[in-house]
Amino acid sequence: MSKNIKTISNPKIKLEVLTQDDVKKIHEATLQIIEKVGVRFPSKRALEIWAANGADVDYEKKIVRVKPQIIEDAIKKAPPAYKLAARDPQQDLQLDGNHVNLGTDGCGVEILDINTGEKRTSCLQDVRDIARVADATEEVAFHWVSLSAQDTPVESRGLHELKAVWENSTKHVQTESVYNVEEAKAAIEMAAILAGGKGNIRERPMLSLMQCTAPPLGHDGGSLDAALLAAEVGIPTGFMTMAACATTGPITLAGDLAVGNAEVIAGTALLQLAFPGAPVFYAAAQTASDLRNGSYTGGGPEDFLFGAATNILADFYNIPLSMGAFATGAKEPNWQAGLEGGLSSFMASVVMSDMLLGCGFLHGSRIWSFAEMMMDCEIFSIVHKMMQGIVVNEETLAMDAIAAVGPGGHYLGQKHTRKHMRELFMPQFMDRRPYSEWETKKDDARDWALAKARKTLKEHQPDPLDAKISAEFEKIIKSVEKK
Amino acid sequence: MLEELYKEMAQSIIDGDSDISAELAQKAVELKMHPLDAITNGFVVGVTYIGDQFGKGEAFLPELVMAGEAMKAAIAVLEPELLKLGESREMLGRVVLATVEGDIHEIGKTLVGTMLSASGFEVIDLGVDQPADKIIGKALEVNANLIGMSALLTTTMVRQREVIEELDKEGLRPRIKVMVGGAPITKDWVDKIKADGYSEDAIGAVKVAKQLVGKE
Ligand code: B1M
């Protein structure tokens, strides 16, 4: 365990949602899709890389069709494991298949104000506050830039957000809010300053980049160009598919997996063809669409199954995975939010997804809630505990204690109990009080979680970022802002 | 016999079968049926039925979308005949719809388009990533009375304002009304950019559109 970070490792629970044969079928379908149907790459640079590597490129439609061998060879060049560096090296994270690292959710548009509880448009101060609270929790291992700083200029917004997180936390930062060339160049400059030079980024990447694919079977031009710039300098870069059954993907789960896989694998292959060995990751937040209003469900049984299936695919390609979890459609922290957070995080953790996104959001990744964040952290802790499984040995069989207590009596007075009692899970937000106490107070998890966030925000002081670095960041940001 | 044919027409829409609906439309032409009779007494009955079922939560989006496609296929056959008679279908309004420049989120916009067509609007869907001049140019070209803009990113919602400012500059409002929508769009934003209407979902969008064209 790194300093102040709780990650899941050495899992004792296993789950096989896809057999090796299933994986093979999905892989073959994927290669066939990329070869026959093609994938859209609306970026001049990307199309040129494909053409130079023997792909069939339709420049007018910007669709690329690629022979399986080219894809398979390219994917093999991707490193299977690497680390995400943090400002505090003791908080570096291993993406090695044996760690599940929790991140916050990202890029939301509104927030339930921590003081008034009212829903309002997100701003830069919110990004700072969330980073600070996340810095203090041991569950959050890295940040996704949580909200859009809508009080900053559009053209530099993604950079203001990055600066805000680095200034308020020593943990690794991942962004999905940098999706054009200008901002990507500036973000790389910032990462270079933190690493002590552009050449050191590969060794100490304190920034990673997540780009969405554009399902079905496409990519976004700005995202592609940003990803290529990042991959070139060794910033870990991933493509996330959100192919959703019925709208942007086939209605059947296997078909949806194949479409999403084709997007991610084609994008990943592009990065490897351009920069062999660049650190890349698979990212996914596949789900179903609601049949009545088309909304992105971000929960429900299909979503949970995707959570467990995707790491099996990522393992097959031998690259780390960032898996979307906790995305609930609930409008406030309630039954639905708890259910969706619990099952989605469990299913994605049990297969050892390297990165688990993202705590804190309501309403389909749109509204931030500090209470939700804290309760999601507790859910992660519960999953963390469950993944340790049941240890069976002489000590845990407790034969001496059993003999000492005998039939009848109790175990409260046993040394064995005292020795192991702290191994039991101690919830922070579960109500186990007498009914009468609840009746007089009528409070619950939401109140306690919010109170904890408020206290943390008031008290926690993260190690500050060197003022000189802040000033340099400021200069970089100014340089991309319109005069 | 005629009743039978009307029923089959409605059923082809309910089944979302474009081949059959086009075939039946062709049959109507061969039988020298008035195109408006075929549309009103046959095909539209199917659209209304699916719409009602959808409203009750018993039909699903794919059925609605496919009914729309089947309707389009029938209309494609009947419209030229109608023009020959010097007549046209009465539509609630003509809408130019797009996701704004820099934004590739498509589904919400497409659903709004589907609902608008199913409710009797003529919809020209330009697709995603559409710059202001394209949107306005198209609206002028087809003489639209409504522009609909979707934006899902906080970085692209400003484009909605650009289109509105441009329309105002050219003195094109209130002739052309503007409706906006998308994940980050709030009432405040709508007031700020002086859009004529907005909705949080596709069904609401139909209501707003009807109000804006004075058909409610
Ligand atoms: C004209 O009048 C009207 C009236 C009503 C109108 C209307 C117009 N338009 C919509 N409505 C309304 O009616 C519709 C039907 O009920 C509704 O439409 P919606 O579109 O809201 O609803 C649809 C039916 C279903 N909803 C959706 O389809 C959107 C769902 C979410 C999860 C979403 C998706 C699926 C996608 N995304 Co994007 N995406 C998110 C979304 C979060 C969310 N829950 O909204 C959001 C919007 N995305 C976001 C981001 C950041 C991004 N996405 C991106 C890409 C994508 C996908 C391509 C993967 C995919 C879209 C696939 C497609 N082909 O359309 C990238 C954008 C690239 C670009 N240049 O556009 C990228 C930038 C990520 C990246 N770095 O690559 C976030 C924006 C945040 C912000 N602060 O701006 C986001 C809130 C999710 C998040 N928290 O990260 C209403 O809004």
Short mmCIF file of N, CA, C and O in Angstrom, two decimals, chain A residues 109 148 150 154 157 179 214 220 248 291-294 366, chain B residues 54 57 60-62 104 107 111 153-155 183-184 186:
data_model
loop_
_atom_site.label_atom_id
_atom_site.label_comp_id
_atom_site.label_asym_id
_atom_site.label_seq_id
_atom_site.Cartn_x
_atom_site.Cartn_y
_atom_site.Cartn_z
N VAL A 109 -20.78 18.71 -14.81
CA VAL A 109 -21.18 20.07 -15.16
C VAL A 109 -21.87 20.83 -14.02
O VAL A 109 -21.98 22.04 -14.06
N SER A 148 -16.05 20.60 -14.62
CA SER A 148 -15.61 21.64 -15.55
C SER A 148 -15.57 22.98 -14.83
O SER A 148 -16.54 23.38 -14.21
N GLN A 150 -16.22 26.14 -15.14
CA GLN A 150 -16.96 26.91 -16.15
C GLN A 150 -16.80 28.42 -16.00
O GLN A 150 -17.34 29.18 -16.80
N VAL A 154 -12.95 29.09 -22.22
CA VAL A 154 -13.16 27.80 -22.88
C VAL A 154 -11.86 27.20 -23.40
O VAL A 154 -11.61 26.00 -23.23
N ARG A 157 -9.64 25.95 -20.40
CA ARG A 157 -10.35 25.40 -19.23
C ARG A 157 -9.69 24.12 -18.71
O ARG A 157 -9.47 23.96 -17.51
N TYR A 179 -8.87 17.81 -25.09
CA TYR A 179 -9.15 17.05 -26.31
C TYR A 179 -8.96 17.87 -27.58
O TYR A 179 -9.72 17.77 -28.53
N ALA A 214 -15.66 7.53 -30.49
CA ALA A 214 -16.97 8.06 -30.91
C ALA A 214 -17.80 6.92 -31.49
O ALA A 214 -17.81 6.69 -32.69
N ASP A 220 -12.89 10.79 -32.37
CA ASP A 220 -13.02 12.23 -32.54
C ASP A 220 -11.66 12.77 -32.98
O ASP A 220 -10.62 12.33 -32.47
N THR A 248 -25.74 3.51 -29.60
CA THR A 248 -24.44 3.55 -30.28
C THR A 248 -23.79 2.18 -30.41
O THR A 248 -22.64 2.08 -30.84
N LEU A 291 -34.62 2.14 -22.93
CA LEU A 291 -35.45 1.95 -24.12
C LEU A 291 -36.58 2.96 -24.22
O LEU A 291 -37.20 3.13 -25.26
N ARG A 292 -36.86 3.66 -23.12
CA ARG A 292 -37.96 4.61 -23.17
C ARG A 292 -37.50 6.01 -23.52
O ARG A 292 -38.19 6.75 -24.18
N ASN A 293 -36.30 6.41 -23.05
CA ASN A 293 -35.88 7.78 -23.38
C ASN A 293 -34.46 7.86 -23.94
O ASN A 293 -33.95 8.95 -24.18
N GLY A 294 -33.83 6.72 -24.17
CA GLY A 294 -32.52 6.72 -24.81
C GLY A 294 -31.38 7.12 -23.90
O GLY A 294 -30.24 7.21 -24.33
N ARG A 366 -23.02 13.65 -14.25
CA ARG A 366 -23.19 15.07 -14.50
C ARG A 366 -23.11 15.94 -13.24
O ARG A 366 -22.61 17.04 -13.26
N PHE B 54 -46.05 4.46 -27.10
CA PHE B 54 -44.78 4.96 -26.55
C PHE B 54 -45.07 5.85 -25.34
O PHE B 54 -44.42 5.72 -24.29
N GLY B 57 -45.64 4.02 -22.35
CA GLY B 57 -44.52 3.21 -21.90
C GLY B 57 -44.58 1.78 -22.39
O GLY B 57 -43.89 0.89 -21.89
N PHE B 60 -41.24 0.92 -27.38
CA PHE B 60 -39.90 1.41 -27.07
C PHE B 60 -39.31 2.21 -28.23
O PHE B 60 -39.80 2.16 -29.35
N LEU B 61 -38.20 2.90 -27.90
CA LEU B 61 -37.58 3.77 -28.89
C LEU B 61 -37.32 3.12 -30.26
O LEU B 61 -37.61 3.72 -31.28
N PRO B 62 -36.75 1.90 -30.28
CA PRO B 62 -36.48 1.32 -31.60
C PRO B 62 -37.77 1.20 -32.44
O PRO B 62 -37.74 1.41 -33.65
N ILE B 104 -19.53 16.21 -30.85
CA ILE B 104 -19.93 15.05 -31.65
C ILE B 104 -21.01 14.20 -30.97
O ILE B 104 -21.31 13.11 -31.41
N ILE B 107 -26.74 11.25 -30.04
CA ILE B 107 -27.98 10.52 -29.73
C ILE B 107 -29.14 11.42 -29.33
O ILE B 107 -30.25 11.27 -29.83
N LEU B 111 -32.71 11.77 -31.26
CA LEU B 111 -34.00 11.44 -30.64
C LEU B 111 -34.97 12.61 -30.73
O LEU B 111 -36.15 12.42 -30.99
N LEU B 153 -21.33 19.69 -24.36
CA LEU B 153 -20.10 20.04 -23.66
C LEU B 153 -20.17 21.48 -23.16
O LEU B 153 -20.72 22.35 -23.85
N THR B 154 -19.59 21.71 -22.00
CA THR B 154 -19.57 23.07 -21.48
C THR B 154 -18.70 23.95 -22.38
O THR B 154 -18.85 25.16 -22.39
N THR B 155 -17.80 23.31 -23.14
CA THR B 155 -16.95 24.10 -24.04
C THR B 155 -17.63 24.40 -25.37
O THR B 155 -17.17 25.24 -26.12
N ALA B 183 -26.98 18.08 -22.29
CA ALA B 183 -26.69 17.81 -20.88
C ALA B 183 -26.38 19.06 -20.03
O ALA B 183 -26.92 19.19 -18.93
N PRO B 184 -25.53 19.99 -20.47
CA PRO B 184 -25.20 21.10 -19.57
C PRO B 184 -26.15 22.29 -19.67
O PRO B 184 -25.95 23.30 -19.01
N THR B 186 -29.04 24.70 -19.01
CA THR B 186 -29.97 24.99 -17.91
C THR B 186 -30.84 26.19 -18.30
O THR B 186 -30.54 26.90 -19.26
#
